[in-house]
Amino acid sequence: MSAGDIIRENDDVLIVFDEKRRFIVKARKEGVLGTDKGVVRLSDLIGKPYGSIIKTSRGIEVLILKPLPFDYSLLVQRVTQVIYPKDAGLMIYLSGIKPGSKIGEAGVGSGALTVMLASIIGDSGVLYGFDISEKSLENTKTRLERIGLINRVRLLKHDIREPVSLGETLDSFFLDIPDPWNAVNTVAGLIKTSGTLLVYVPTINQVEKTVLKLRESGCFTDIHSYEVLLREYKVDRDAVRPFTRMVGHTGYIIFARRVKSVI
């Protein structure tokens, strides 16, 4: 067991009570997490291996895990609309980003997608995050600092619909603003040829306007639009069935490739 598998003071810990109750806390010498299932003393976490089971003051067993970027994205304080993990997963897969990639994101919002992107590009990569809201930028910065990913991200207060120069071209760009069609020209100037653009919008009218603008620009091709529906299954012996509720429509994803010119 490596040192990183043992919880130390000030480490983040995911405490899982059940499917609905999940909390990210810091292991500290003082303080408690109070719930209807009992109290967890934060000092009890220190020295325990991640993956252990501990008990609350009421004797309820809870699981303590190392938080994943997925967990942070679900538990962030939502100051704006959040891109759900099911959508973010497809966007990241289509983007082709990897350690060392240089990427952009406009509309960082609550920082949920920012955290996932920063976790993938590694210390050799860079993420330029744009937003017009100072509050969103501050919240995202705080979250990245807590997770230890801030060194990979440069947060900029700028309206991506207006021209901007970064001094380098990007491998991929993620766009999540109300009117992405008005940012197509700016974003086209930031992405290297053959690079990828991923756009997230909640309504089909936005899909239509964005796709038409991408085509008209002459800068993008291989344009596709997607919707992701996620259904989880409950599995017991001799009884396998889908859960009654499923994560249906949350938004639409538009994918495109940057080219010099469309023939």
PDB file of N, CA and C in Angstrom, residues 67-161:
ATOM      1  N   PRO A  67     -11.976  10.811  -3.770  1.00  0.00           N
ATOM      2  CA  PRO A  67     -12.897  11.403  -4.755  1.00  0.00           C
ATOM      3  C   PRO A  67     -12.313  11.383  -6.168  1.00  0.00           C
ATOM      4  N   LEU A  68     -13.160  11.087  -7.129  1.00  0.00           N
ATOM      5  CA  LEU A  68     -12.808  11.172  -8.539  1.00  0.00           C
ATOM      6  C   LEU A  68     -13.313  12.496  -9.101  1.00  0.00           C
ATOM      7  N   PRO A  69     -12.773  12.943 -10.247  1.00  0.00           N
ATOM      8  CA  PRO A  69     -13.319  14.155 -10.872  1.00  0.00           C
ATOM      9  C   PRO A  69     -14.826  14.065 -11.060  1.00  0.00           C
ATOM     10  N   PHE A  70     -15.322  12.867 -11.354  1.00  0.00           N
ATOM     11  CA  PHE A  70     -16.755  12.614 -11.497  1.00  0.00           C
ATOM     12  C   PHE A  70     -17.509  13.017 -10.226  1.00  0.00           C
ATOM     13  N   ASP A  71     -16.941  12.682  -9.067  1.00  0.00           N
ATOM     14  CA  ASP A  71     -17.599  12.995  -7.796  1.00  0.00           C
ATOM     15  C   ASP A  71     -17.648  14.499  -7.557  1.00  0.00           C
ATOM     16  N   TYR A  72     -16.545  15.183  -7.853  1.00  0.00           N
ATOM     17  CA  TYR A  72     -16.527  16.640  -7.676  1.00  0.00           C
ATOM     18  C   TYR A  72     -17.562  17.306  -8.578  1.00  0.00           C
ATOM     19  N   SER A  73     -17.703  16.793  -9.797  1.00  0.00           N
ATOM     20  CA  SER A  73     -18.635  17.416 -10.739  1.00  0.00           C
ATOM     21  C   SER A  73     -20.076  17.266 -10.283  1.00  0.00           C
ATOM     22  N   LEU A  74     -20.390  16.167  -9.604  1.00  0.00           N
ATOM     23  CA  LEU A  74     -21.754  15.951  -9.130  1.00  0.00           C
ATOM     24  C   LEU A  74     -22.078  16.769  -7.893  1.00  0.00           C
ATOM     25  N   LEU A  75     -21.051  17.056  -7.081  1.00  0.00           N
ATOM     26  CA  LEU A  75     -21.289  17.688  -5.790  1.00  0.00           C
ATOM     27  C   LEU A  75     -20.945  19.168  -5.762  1.00  0.00           C
ATOM     28  N   VAL A  76     -20.612  19.755  -6.921  1.00  0.00           N
ATOM     29  CA  VAL A  76     -20.251  21.170  -6.941  1.00  0.00           C
ATOM     30  C   VAL A  76     -21.467  22.031  -6.624  1.00  0.00           C
ATOM     31  N   GLN A  77     -21.201  23.210  -6.062  1.00  0.00           N
ATOM     32  CA  GLN A  77     -22.268  24.190  -5.854  1.00  0.00           C
ATOM     33  C   GLN A  77     -22.628  24.777  -7.210  1.00  0.00           C
ATOM     34  N   ARG A  78     -23.862  24.631  -7.620  1.00  0.00           N
ATOM     35  CA  ARG A  78     -24.250  24.998  -8.976  1.00  0.00           C
ATOM     36  C   ARG A  78     -24.663  26.456  -9.061  1.00  0.00           C
ATOM     37  N   VAL A  79     -23.746  27.291  -9.559  1.00  0.00           N
ATOM     38  CA  VAL A  79     -24.085  28.698  -9.775  1.00  0.00           C
ATOM     39  C   VAL A  79     -24.665  28.889 -11.174  1.00  0.00           C
ATOM     40  N   THR A  80     -24.479  27.905 -12.039  1.00  0.00           N
ATOM     41  CA  THR A  80     -25.046  27.925 -13.390  1.00  0.00           C
ATOM     42  C   THR A  80     -25.457  26.500 -13.747  1.00  0.00           C
ATOM     43  N   GLN A  81     -26.012  26.341 -14.939  1.00  0.00           N
ATOM     44  CA  GLN A  81     -26.340  24.998 -15.425  1.00  0.00           C
ATOM     45  C   GLN A  81     -25.076  24.154 -15.505  1.00  0.00           C
ATOM     46  N   VAL A  82     -25.157  22.902 -15.081  1.00  0.00           N
ATOM     47  CA  VAL A  82     -24.011  22.005 -15.089  1.00  0.00           C
ATOM     48  C   VAL A  82     -24.141  21.004 -16.230  1.00  0.00           C
ATOM     49  N   ILE A  83     -23.038  20.732 -16.930  1.00  0.00           N
ATOM     50  CA  ILE A  83     -23.017  19.668 -17.922  1.00  0.00           C
ATOM     51  C   ILE A  83     -22.923  18.346 -17.173  1.00  0.00           C
ATOM     52  N   TYR A  84     -23.915  17.490 -17.331  1.00  0.00           N
ATOM     53  CA  TYR A  84     -23.961  16.232 -16.594  1.00  0.00           C
ATOM     54  C   TYR A  84     -22.850  15.285 -17.050  1.00  0.00           C
ATOM     55  N   PRO A  85     -22.384  14.411 -16.137  1.00  0.00           N
ATOM     56  CA  PRO A  85     -21.297  13.487 -16.478  1.00  0.00           C
ATOM     57  C   PRO A  85     -21.563  12.651 -17.723  1.00  0.00           C
ATOM     58  N   LYS A  86     -22.808  12.239 -17.949  1.00  0.00           N
ATOM     59  CA  LYS A  86     -23.110  11.425 -19.136  1.00  0.00           C
ATOM     60  C   LYS A  86     -22.833  12.196 -20.420  1.00  0.00           C
ATOM     61  N   ASP A  87     -23.082  13.501 -20.405  1.00  0.00           N
ATOM     62  CA  ASP A  87     -22.806  14.340 -21.568  1.00  0.00           C
ATOM     63  C   ASP A  87     -21.321  14.686 -21.651  1.00  0.00           C
ATOM     64  N   ALA A  88     -20.737  15.011 -20.506  1.00  0.00           N
ATOM     65  CA  ALA A  88     -19.311  15.347 -20.475  1.00  0.00           C
ATOM     66  C   ALA A  88     -18.468  14.174 -20.954  1.00  0.00           C
ATOM     67  N   GLY A  89     -18.887  12.957 -20.601  1.00  0.00           N
ATOM     68  CA  GLY A  89     -18.126  11.778 -21.010  1.00  0.00           C
ATOM     69  C   GLY A  89     -18.045  11.642 -22.520  1.00  0.00           C
ATOM     70  N   LEU A  90     -19.172  11.825 -23.206  1.00  0.00           N
ATOM     71  CA  LEU A  90     -19.163  11.739 -24.667  1.00  0.00           C
ATOM     72  C   LEU A  90     -18.372  12.888 -25.272  1.00  0.00           C
ATOM     73  N   MET A  91     -18.525  14.082 -24.717  1.00  0.00           N
ATOM     74  CA  MET A  91     -17.798  15.237 -25.237  1.00  0.00           C
ATOM     75  C   MET A  91     -16.290  15.017 -25.147  1.00  0.00           C
ATOM     76  N   ILE A  92     -15.837  14.522 -24.006  1.00  0.00           N
ATOM     77  CA  ILE A  92     -14.404  14.284 -23.816  1.00  0.00           C
ATOM     78  C   ILE A  92     -13.911  13.195 -24.764  1.00  0.00           C
ATOM     79  N   TYR A  93     -14.706  12.139 -24.926  1.00  0.00           N
ATOM     80  CA  TYR A  93     -14.336  11.044 -25.832  1.00  0.00           C
ATOM     81  C   TYR A  93     -14.201  11.549 -27.271  1.00  0.00           C
ATOM     82  N   LEU A  94     -15.166  12.338 -27.717  1.00  0.00           N
ATOM     83  CA  LEU A  94     -15.136  12.854 -29.084  1.00  0.00           C
ATOM     84  C   LEU A  94     -14.008  13.851 -29.306  1.00  0.00           C
ATOM     85  N   SER A  95     -13.649  14.575 -28.264  1.00  0.00           N
ATOM     86  CA  SER A  95     -12.651  15.643 -28.401  1.00  0.00           C
ATOM     87  C   SER A  95     -11.265  15.117 -28.740  1.00  0.00           C
ATOM     88  N   GLY A  96     -10.950  13.910 -28.287  1.00  0.00           N
ATOM     89  CA  GLY A  96      -9.630  13.349 -28.531  1.00  0.00           C
ATOM     90  C   GLY A  96      -8.540  13.910 -27.639  1.00  0.00           C
ATOM     91  N   ILE A  97      -8.899  14.631 -26.583  1.00  0.00           N
ATOM     92  CA  ILE A  97      -7.870  15.224 -25.727  1.00  0.00           C
ATOM     93  C   ILE A  97      -7.164  14.143 -24.917  1.00  0.00           C
ATOM     94  N   LYS A  98      -5.931  14.459 -24.527  1.00  0.00           N
ATOM     95  CA  LYS A  98      -5.083  13.515 -23.805  1.00  0.00           C
ATOM     96  C   LYS A  98      -4.062  14.310 -23.005  1.00  0.00           C
ATOM     97  N   PRO A  99      -3.225  13.643 -22.200  1.00  0.00           N
ATOM     98  CA  PRO A  99      -2.182  14.379 -21.479  1.00  0.00           C
ATOM     99  C   PRO A  99      -1.323  15.199 -22.438  1.00  0.00           C
ATOM    100  N   GLY A 100      -1.141  16.467 -22.123  1.00  0.00           N
ATOM    101  CA  GLY A 100      -0.362  17.360 -22.968  1.00  0.00           C
ATOM    102  C   GLY A 100      -1.194  18.198 -23.916  1.00  0.00           C
ATOM    103  N   SER A 101      -2.487  17.928 -24.004  1.00  0.00           N
ATOM    104  CA  SER A 101      -3.347  18.695 -24.915  1.00  0.00           C
ATOM    105  C   SER A 101      -3.509  20.135 -24.449  1.00  0.00           C
ATOM    106  N   LYS A 102      -3.646  21.026 -25.430  1.00  0.00           N
ATOM    107  CA  LYS A 102      -3.940  22.434 -25.157  1.00  0.00           C
ATOM    108  C   LYS A 102      -5.378  22.677 -25.586  1.00  0.00           C
ATOM    109  N   ILE A 103      -6.209  23.076 -24.630  1.00  0.00           N
ATOM    110  CA  ILE A 103      -7.637  23.158 -24.907  1.00  0.00           C
ATOM    111  C   ILE A 103      -8.234  24.445 -24.353  1.00  0.00           C
ATOM    112  N   GLY A 104      -9.452  24.753 -24.800  1.00  0.00           N
ATOM    113  CA  GLY A 104     -10.170  25.922 -24.313  1.00  0.00           C
ATOM    114  C   GLY A 104     -11.565  25.534 -23.869  1.00  0.00           C
ATOM    115  N   GLU A 105     -12.112  26.320 -22.954  1.00  0.00           N
ATOM    116  CA  GLU A 105     -13.490  26.122 -22.504  1.00  0.00           C
ATOM    117  C   GLU A 105     -14.107  27.490 -22.264  1.00  0.00           C
ATOM    118  N   ALA A 106     -15.229  27.757 -22.871  1.00  0.00           N
ATOM    119  CA  ALA A 106     -15.917  29.030 -22.673  1.00  0.00           C
ATOM    120  C   ALA A 106     -17.249  28.778 -21.991  1.00  0.00           C
ATOM    121  N   GLY A 107     -17.457  29.492 -20.883  1.00  0.00           N
ATOM    122  CA  GLY A 107     -18.618  29.267 -20.047  1.00  0.00           C
ATOM    123  C   GLY A 107     -18.281  28.262 -18.968  1.00  0.00           C
ATOM    124  N   VAL A 108     -17.237  28.542 -18.174  1.00  0.00           N
ATOM    125  CA  VAL A 108     -16.798  27.570 -17.162  1.00  0.00           C
ATOM    126  C   VAL A 108     -17.861  27.343 -16.096  1.00  0.00           C
ATOM    127  N   GLY A 109     -18.712  28.365 -15.874  1.00  0.00           N
ATOM    128  CA  GLY A 109     -19.835  28.180 -14.958  1.00  0.00           C
ATOM    129  C   GLY A 109     -19.425  27.709 -13.585  1.00  0.00           C
ATOM    130  N   SER A 110     -19.960  26.564 -13.168  1.00  0.00           N
ATOM    131  CA  SER A 110     -19.682  26.015 -11.846  1.00  0.00           C
ATOM    132  C   SER A 110     -18.367  25.246 -11.795  1.00  0.00           C
ATOM    133  N   GLY A 111     -17.730  25.054 -12.930  1.00  0.00           N
ATOM    134  CA  GLY A 111     -16.429  24.390 -12.950  1.00  0.00           C
ATOM    135  C   GLY A 111     -16.492  22.875 -13.015  1.00  0.00           C
ATOM    136  N   ALA A 112     -17.682  22.298 -13.195  1.00  0.00           N
ATOM    137  CA  ALA A 112     -17.813  20.839 -13.221  1.00  0.00           C
ATOM    138  C   ALA A 112     -17.032  20.234 -14.387  1.00  0.00           C
ATOM    139  N   LEU A 113     -17.248  20.750 -15.600  1.00  0.00           N
ATOM    140  CA  LEU A 113     -16.523  20.243 -16.758  1.00  0.00           C
ATOM    141  C   LEU A 113     -15.049  20.621 -16.677  1.00  0.00           C
ATOM    142  N   THR A 114     -14.755  21.796 -16.161  1.00  0.00           N
ATOM    143  CA  THR A 114     -13.370  22.257 -16.029  1.00  0.00           C
ATOM    144  C   THR A 114     -12.539  21.264 -15.239  1.00  0.00           C
ATOM    145  N   VAL A 115     -13.083  20.768 -14.146  1.00  0.00           N
ATOM    146  CA  VAL A 115     -12.381  19.800 -13.302  1.00  0.00           C
ATOM    147  C   VAL A 115     -12.066  18.528 -14.084  1.00  0.00           C
ATOM    148  N   MET A 116     -13.037  18.022 -14.829  1.00  0.00           N
ATOM    149  CA  MET A 116     -12.817  16.792 -15.591  1.00  0.00           C
ATOM    150  C   MET A 116     -11.781  16.994 -16.695  1.00  0.00           C
ATOM    151  N   LEU A 117     -11.851  18.130 -17.377  1.00  0.00           N
ATOM    152  CA  LEU A 117     -10.892  18.407 -18.445  1.00  0.00           C
ATOM    153  C   LEU A 117      -9.478  18.544 -17.890  1.00  0.00           C
ATOM    154  N   ALA A 118      -9.342  19.284 -16.796  1.00  0.00           N
ATOM    155  CA  ALA A 118      -8.026  19.503 -16.198  1.00  0.00           C
ATOM    156  C   ALA A 118      -7.410  18.204 -15.697  1.00  0.00           C
ATOM    157  N   SER A 119      -8.243  17.277 -15.254  1.00  0.00           N
ATOM    158  CA  SER A 119      -7.724  16.003 -14.750  1.00  0.00           C
ATOM    159  C   SER A 119      -7.166  15.139 -15.871  1.00  0.00           C
ATOM    160  N   ILE A 120      -7.594  15.388 -17.107  1.00  0.00           N
ATOM    161  CA  ILE A 120      -7.169  14.567 -18.245  1.00  0.00           C
ATOM    162  C   ILE A 120      -5.900  15.094 -18.901  1.00  0.00           C
ATOM    163  N   ILE A 121      -5.746  16.405 -19.013  1.00  0.00           N
ATOM    164  CA  ILE A 121      -4.642  16.967 -19.806  1.00  0.00           C
ATOM    165  C   ILE A 121      -3.293  16.886 -19.107  1.00  0.00           C
ATOM    166  N   GLY A 122      -3.273  16.589 -17.815  1.00  0.00           N
ATOM    167  CA  GLY A 122      -2.008  16.429 -17.105  1.00  0.00           C
ATOM    168  C   GLY A 122      -1.271  17.739 -16.891  1.00  0.00           C
ATOM    169  N   ASP A 123      -0.137  17.647 -16.222  1.00  0.00           N
ATOM    170  CA  ASP A 123       0.649  18.848 -15.928  1.00  0.00           C
ATOM    171  C   ASP A 123       1.315  19.428 -17.171  1.00  0.00           C
ATOM    172  N   SER A 124       1.427  18.638 -18.238  1.00  0.00           N
ATOM    173  CA  SER A 124       2.036  19.139 -19.477  1.00  0.00           C
ATOM    174  C   SER A 124       1.012  19.797 -20.390  1.00  0.00           C
ATOM    175  N   GLY A 125      -0.261  19.716 -20.035  1.00  0.00           N
ATOM    176  CA  GLY A 125      -1.307  20.348 -20.827  1.00  0.00           C
ATOM    177  C   GLY A 125      -1.712  21.686 -20.248  1.00  0.00           C
ATOM    178  N   VAL A 126      -2.589  22.381 -20.961  1.00  0.00           N
ATOM    179  CA  VAL A 126      -3.089  23.668 -20.467  1.00  0.00           C
ATOM    180  C   VAL A 126      -4.546  23.830 -20.900  1.00  0.00           C
ATOM    181  N   LEU A 127      -5.341  24.371 -20.001  1.00  0.00           N
ATOM    182  CA  LEU A 127      -6.746  24.666 -20.280  1.00  0.00           C
ATOM    183  C   LEU A 127      -6.980  26.153 -20.082  1.00  0.00           C
ATOM    184  N   TYR A 128      -7.438  26.829 -21.136  1.00  0.00           N
ATOM    185  CA  TYR A 128      -7.828  28.233 -21.042  1.00  0.00           C
ATOM    186  C   TYR A 128      -9.329  28.278 -20.782  1.00  0.00           C
ATOM    187  N   GLY A 129      -9.707  28.789 -19.608  1.00  0.00           N
ATOM    188  CA  GLY A 129     -11.112  28.840 -19.236  1.00  0.00           C
ATOM    189  C   GLY A 129     -11.653  30.256 -19.292  1.00  0.00           C
ATOM    190  N   PHE A 130     -12.687  30.476 -20.112  1.00  0.00           N
ATOM    191  CA  PHE A 130     -13.272  31.809 -20.289  1.00  0.00           C
ATOM    192  C   PHE A 130     -14.644  31.890 -19.627  1.00  0.00           C
ATOM    193  N   ASP A 131     -14.928  33.037 -19.026  1.00  0.00           N
ATOM    194  CA  ASP A 131     -16.270  33.312 -18.522  1.00  0.00           C
ATOM    195  C   ASP A 131     -16.401  34.820 -18.342  1.00  0.00           C
ATOM    196  N   ILE A 132     -17.635  35.317 -18.416  1.00  0.00           N
ATOM    197  CA  ILE A 132     -17.863  36.750 -18.214  1.00  0.00           C
ATOM    198  C   ILE A 132     -18.243  37.047 -16.770  1.00  0.00           C
ATOM    199  N   SER A 133     -18.433  35.995 -15.974  1.00  0.00           N
ATOM    200  CA  SER A 133     -18.842  36.158 -14.577  1.00  0.00           C
ATOM    201  C   SER A 133     -17.653  36.016 -13.638  1.00  0.00           C
ATOM    202  N   GLU A 134     -17.385  37.069 -12.881  1.00  0.00           N
ATOM    203  CA  GLU A 134     -16.294  37.022 -11.906  1.00  0.00           C
ATOM    204  C   GLU A 134     -16.571  35.962 -10.841  1.00  0.00           C
ATOM    205  N   LYS A 135     -17.840  35.832 -10.455  1.00  0.00           N
ATOM    206  CA  LYS A 135     -18.208  34.847  -9.434  1.00  0.00           C
ATOM    207  C   LYS A 135     -17.923  33.425  -9.910  1.00  0.00           C
ATOM    208  N   SER A 136     -18.262  33.143 -11.154  1.00  0.00           N
ATOM    209  CA  SER A 136     -18.001  31.809 -11.706  1.00  0.00           C
ATOM    210  C   SER A 136     -16.513  31.516 -11.746  1.00  0.00           C
ATOM    211  N   LEU A 137     -15.730  32.488 -12.150  1.00  0.00           N
ATOM    212  CA  LEU A 137     -14.282  32.303 -12.215  1.00  0.00           C
ATOM    213  C   LEU A 137     -13.690  32.080 -10.832  1.00  0.00           C
ATOM    214  N   GLU A 138     -14.172  32.828  -9.846  1.00  0.00           N
ATOM    215  CA  GLU A 138     -13.670  32.675  -8.480  1.00  0.00           C
ATOM    216  C   GLU A 138     -14.034  31.308  -7.909  1.00  0.00           C
ATOM    217  N   ASN A 139     -15.276  30.876  -8.136  1.00  0.00           N
ATOM    218  CA  ASN A 139     -15.700  29.562  -7.641  1.00  0.00           C
ATOM    219  C   ASN A 139     -14.903  28.437  -8.287  1.00  0.00           C
ATOM    220  N   THR A 140     -14.673  28.564  -9.586  1.00  0.00           N
ATOM    221  CA  THR A 140     -13.911  27.545 -10.297  1.00  0.00           C
ATOM    222  C   THR A 140     -12.465  27.521  -9.825  1.00  0.00           C
ATOM    223  N   LYS A 141     -11.883  28.684  -9.608  1.00  0.00           N
ATOM    224  CA  LYS A 141     -10.510  28.748  -9.115  1.00  0.00           C
ATOM    225  C   LYS A 141     -10.385  28.075  -7.758  1.00  0.00           C
ATOM    226  N   THR A 142     -11.324  28.372  -6.862  1.00  0.00           N
ATOM    227  CA  THR A 142     -11.305  27.761  -5.528  1.00  0.00           C
ATOM    228  C   THR A 142     -11.396  26.243  -5.627  1.00  0.00           C
ATOM    229  N   ARG A 143     -12.273  25.760  -6.494  1.00  0.00           N
ATOM    230  CA  ARG A 143     -12.456  24.309  -6.654  1.00  0.00           C
ATOM    231  C   ARG A 143     -11.196  23.657  -7.207  1.00  0.00           C
ATOM    232  N   LEU A 144     -10.574  24.280  -8.199  1.00  0.00           N
ATOM    233  CA  LEU A 144      -9.354  23.729  -8.788  1.00  0.00           C
ATOM    234  C   LEU A 144      -8.203  23.736  -7.795  1.00  0.00           C
ATOM    235  N   GLU A 145      -8.127  24.776  -6.974  1.00  0.00           N
ATOM    236  CA  GLU A 145      -7.087  24.839  -5.950  1.00  0.00           C
ATOM    237  C   GLU A 145      -7.268  23.724  -4.933  1.00  0.00           C
ATOM    238  N   ARG A 146      -8.505  23.469  -4.550  1.00  0.00           N
ATOM    239  CA  ARG A 146      -8.781  22.416  -3.565  1.00  0.00           C
ATOM    240  C   ARG A 146      -8.363  21.044  -4.084  1.00  0.00           C
ATOM    241  N   ILE A 147      -8.605  20.807  -5.370  1.00  0.00           N
ATOM    242  CA  ILE A 147      -8.306  19.500  -5.948  1.00  0.00           C
ATOM    243  C   ILE A 147      -6.840  19.383  -6.359  1.00  0.00           C
ATOM    244  N   GLY A 148      -6.148  20.514  -6.474  1.00  0.00           N
ATOM    245  CA  GLY A 148      -4.749  20.501  -6.875  1.00  0.00           C
ATOM    246  C   GLY A 148      -4.542  20.537  -8.372  1.00  0.00           C
ATOM    247  N   LEU A 149      -5.490  21.141  -9.112  1.00  0.00           N
ATOM    248  CA  LEU A 149      -5.399  21.185 -10.572  1.00  0.00           C
ATOM    249  C   LEU A 149      -5.225  22.593 -11.123  1.00  0.00           C
ATOM    250  N   ILE A 150      -5.122  23.591 -10.256  1.00  0.00           N
ATOM    251  CA  ILE A 150      -5.100  24.980 -10.706  1.00  0.00           C
ATOM    252  C   ILE A 150      -3.907  25.281 -11.598  1.00  0.00           C
ATOM    253  N   ASN A 151      -2.794  24.560 -11.431  1.00  0.00           N
ATOM    254  CA  ASN A 151      -1.597  24.829 -12.232  1.00  0.00           C
ATOM    255  C   ASN A 151      -1.787  24.462 -13.700  1.00  0.00           C
ATOM    256  N   ARG A 152      -2.842  23.727 -14.010  1.00  0.00           N
ATOM    257  CA  ARG A 152      -3.096  23.328 -15.394  1.00  0.00           C
ATOM    258  C   ARG A 152      -4.066  24.257 -16.119  1.00  0.00           C
ATOM    259  N   VAL A 153      -4.636  25.209 -15.382  1.00  0.00           N
ATOM    260  CA  VAL A 153      -5.727  26.027 -15.924  1.00  0.00           C
ATOM    261  C   VAL A 153      -5.402  27.512 -15.842  1.00  0.00           C
ATOM    262  N   ARG A 154      -5.723  28.240 -16.897  1.00  0.00           N
ATOM    263  CA  ARG A 154      -5.619  29.701 -16.905  1.00  0.00           C
ATOM    264  C   ARG A 154      -7.024  30.267 -17.086  1.00  0.00           C
ATOM    265  N   LEU A 155      -7.521  30.896 -16.043  1.00  0.00           N
ATOM    266  CA  LEU A 155      -8.880  31.428 -16.065  1.00  0.00           C
ATOM    267  C   LEU A 155      -8.866  32.878 -16.531  1.00  0.00           C
ATOM    268  N   LEU A 156      -9.711  33.197 -17.504  1.00  0.00           N
ATOM    269  CA  LEU A 156      -9.717  34.517 -18.120  1.00  0.00           C
ATOM    270  C   LEU A 156     -11.126  35.094 -18.126  1.00  0.00           C
ATOM    271  N   LYS A 157     -11.278  36.329 -17.647  1.00  0.00           N
ATOM    272  CA  LYS A 157     -12.566  37.006 -17.739  1.00  0.00           C
ATOM    273  C   LYS A 157     -12.654  37.656 -19.113  1.00  0.00           C
ATOM    274  N   HIS A 158     -13.391  37.002 -19.996  1.00  0.00           N
ATOM    275  CA  HIS A 158     -13.487  37.483 -21.378  1.00  0.00           C
ATOM    276  C   HIS A 158     -14.746  36.906 -22.018  1.00  0.00           C
ATOM    277  N   ASP A 159     -15.391  37.702 -22.833  1.00  0.00           N
ATOM    278  CA  ASP A 159     -16.550  37.263 -23.606  1.00  0.00           C
ATOM    279  C   ASP A 159     -16.040  36.593 -24.879  1.00  0.00           C
ATOM    280  N   ILE A 160     -16.215  35.280 -24.984  1.00  0.00           N
ATOM    281  CA  ILE A 160     -15.649  34.535 -26.103  1.00  0.00           C
ATOM    282  C   ILE A 160     -16.273  34.933 -27.433  1.00  0.00           C
ATOM    283  N   ARG A 161     -17.340  35.704 -27.419  1.00  0.00           N
ATOM    284  CA  ARG A 161     -17.919  36.193 -28.668  1.00  0.00           C
ATOM    285  C   ARG A 161     -17.090  37.331 -29.255  1.00  0.00           C
TER     286      ARG A 161
END
